[in-house]
Short mmCIF file of C-alpha atoms in Angstrom, two decimals:
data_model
loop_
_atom_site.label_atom_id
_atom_site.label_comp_id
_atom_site.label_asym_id
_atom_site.label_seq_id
_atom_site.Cartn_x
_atom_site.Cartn_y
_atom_site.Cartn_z
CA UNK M 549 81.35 106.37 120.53
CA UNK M 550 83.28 106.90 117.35
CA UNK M 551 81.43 104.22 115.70
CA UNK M 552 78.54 106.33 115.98
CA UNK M 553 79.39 109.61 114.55
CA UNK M 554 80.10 110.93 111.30
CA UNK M 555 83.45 112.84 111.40
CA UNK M 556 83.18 113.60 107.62
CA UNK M 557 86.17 112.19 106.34
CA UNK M 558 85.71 108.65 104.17
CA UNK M 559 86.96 105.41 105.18
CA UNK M 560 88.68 104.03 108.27
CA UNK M 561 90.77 104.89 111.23
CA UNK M 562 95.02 104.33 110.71
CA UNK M 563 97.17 103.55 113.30
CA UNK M 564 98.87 107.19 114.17
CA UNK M 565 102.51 105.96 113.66
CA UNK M 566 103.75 108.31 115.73
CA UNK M 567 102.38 106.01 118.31
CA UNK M 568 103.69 102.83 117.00
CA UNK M 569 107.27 104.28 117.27
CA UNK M 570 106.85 105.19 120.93
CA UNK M 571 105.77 102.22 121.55
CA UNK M 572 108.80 101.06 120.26
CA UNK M 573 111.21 103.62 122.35
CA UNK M 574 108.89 102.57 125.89
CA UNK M 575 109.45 98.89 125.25
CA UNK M 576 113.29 100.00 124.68
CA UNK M 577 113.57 102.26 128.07
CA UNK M 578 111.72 99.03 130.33
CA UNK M 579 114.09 96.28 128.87
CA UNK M 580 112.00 94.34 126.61
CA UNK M 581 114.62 94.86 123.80
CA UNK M 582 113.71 91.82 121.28
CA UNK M 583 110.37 93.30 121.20
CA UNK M 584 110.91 96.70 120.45
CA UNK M 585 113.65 95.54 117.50
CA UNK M 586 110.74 93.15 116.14
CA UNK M 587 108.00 96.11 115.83
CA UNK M 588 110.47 98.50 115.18
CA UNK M 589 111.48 95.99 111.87
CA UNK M 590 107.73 95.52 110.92
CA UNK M 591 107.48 99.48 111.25
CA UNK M 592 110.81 99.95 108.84
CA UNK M 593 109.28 97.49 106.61
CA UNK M 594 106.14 99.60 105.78
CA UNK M 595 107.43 102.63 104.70
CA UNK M 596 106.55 103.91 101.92
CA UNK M 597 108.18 103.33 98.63
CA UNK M 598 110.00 106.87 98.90
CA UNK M 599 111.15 105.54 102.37
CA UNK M 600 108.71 108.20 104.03
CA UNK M 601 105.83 107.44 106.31
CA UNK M 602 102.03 109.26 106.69
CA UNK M 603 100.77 110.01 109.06
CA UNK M 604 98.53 106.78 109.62
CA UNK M 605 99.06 103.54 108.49
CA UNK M 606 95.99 101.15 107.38
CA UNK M 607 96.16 98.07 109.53
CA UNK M 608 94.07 96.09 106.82
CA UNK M 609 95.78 97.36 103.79
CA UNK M 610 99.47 98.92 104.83
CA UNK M 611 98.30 101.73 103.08
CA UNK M 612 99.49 105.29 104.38
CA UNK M 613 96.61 107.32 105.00
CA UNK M 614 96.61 110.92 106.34
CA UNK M 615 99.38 113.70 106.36
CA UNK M 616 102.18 112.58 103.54
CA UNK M 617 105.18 113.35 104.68
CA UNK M 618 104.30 113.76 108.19
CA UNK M 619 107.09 114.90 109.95
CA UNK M 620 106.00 113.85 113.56
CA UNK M 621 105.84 110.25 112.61
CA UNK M 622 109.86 110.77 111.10
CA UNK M 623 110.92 112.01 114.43
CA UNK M 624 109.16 109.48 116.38
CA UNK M 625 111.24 106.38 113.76
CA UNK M 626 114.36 108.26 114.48
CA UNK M 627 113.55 108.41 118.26
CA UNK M 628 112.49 104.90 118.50
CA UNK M 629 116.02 103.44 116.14
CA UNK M 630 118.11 105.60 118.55
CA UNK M 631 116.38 103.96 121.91
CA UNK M 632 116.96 100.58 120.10
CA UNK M 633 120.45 100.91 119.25
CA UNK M 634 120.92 101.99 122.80
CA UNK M 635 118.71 99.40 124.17
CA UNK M 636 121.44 96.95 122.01
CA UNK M 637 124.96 98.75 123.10
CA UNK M 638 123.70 98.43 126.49
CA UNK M 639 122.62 94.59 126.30
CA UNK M 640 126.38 94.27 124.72
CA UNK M 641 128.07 95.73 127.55
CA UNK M 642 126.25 93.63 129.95
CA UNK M 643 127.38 90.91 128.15
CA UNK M 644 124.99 89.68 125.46
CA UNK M 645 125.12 90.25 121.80
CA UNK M 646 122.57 89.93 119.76
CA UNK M 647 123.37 88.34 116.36
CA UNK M 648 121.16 86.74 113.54
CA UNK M 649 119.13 84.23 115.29
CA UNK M 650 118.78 84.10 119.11
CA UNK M 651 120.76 85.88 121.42
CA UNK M 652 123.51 84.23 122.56
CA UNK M 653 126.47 85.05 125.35
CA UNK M 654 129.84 86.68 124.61
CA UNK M 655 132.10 86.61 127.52
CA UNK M 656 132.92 89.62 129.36
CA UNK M 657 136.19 90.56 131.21
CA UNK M 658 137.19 88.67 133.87
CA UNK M 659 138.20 90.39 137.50
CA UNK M 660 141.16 90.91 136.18
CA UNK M 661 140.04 92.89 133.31
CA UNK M 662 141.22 89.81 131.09
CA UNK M 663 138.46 89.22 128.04
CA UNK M 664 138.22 85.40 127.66
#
């Protein structure tokens, strides 16, 4: 349908990033932590080189495209770092840190409430 139609503006569709950095907070909130941290990186990684995101990002290119600043987008990254911090604290509690590399077990407290 879109393919079809002239919408007057030149060149292609972006991914909205606001998007992208929900996606990141949903994978967060259903437990697939490793994968939210991994886009959430690749997101990070293509800011801009002011460290500010459009509103669209080319997927070809990694050019920003659209609104610049766009504000949404900004408090969709800092929803999406807050659910995976969270998503991380929460993983540590239960018992499992994650540190460079795979994630590996740290011991919890015993019955006692004795940290081995």
């Amino acid at each position: 349908r879109t393919e079809t139609t002239d919408d007057g503006l030149e060149g292609d569709e972006g991914s909205f990033l606001a998007c992208s950095f929900w996606l990141v907070s949903a994978l967060a909130e259903i437990g697939e932590g490793e994968r939210a941290r991994a886009l959430c990186e690749r997101l990070l990684a293509a800011a801009s080189p002011l460290g500010l995101y459009a509103e669209e990002l080319s997927p070809r290119t990694g050019r920003h495209l659209g609104n610049f600043p766009q504000a949404l987008t900004h408090l969709a990254l800092i929803n999406a770092v807050l659910h995976v911090v969270r998503a991380e604290q929460q993983a540590y509690e239960d018992g499992w840190h994650r540190v460079a590399g795979p994630t590996v077990e740290v011991p919890g407290p015993d019955a006692a409430g004795v940290r081995r």
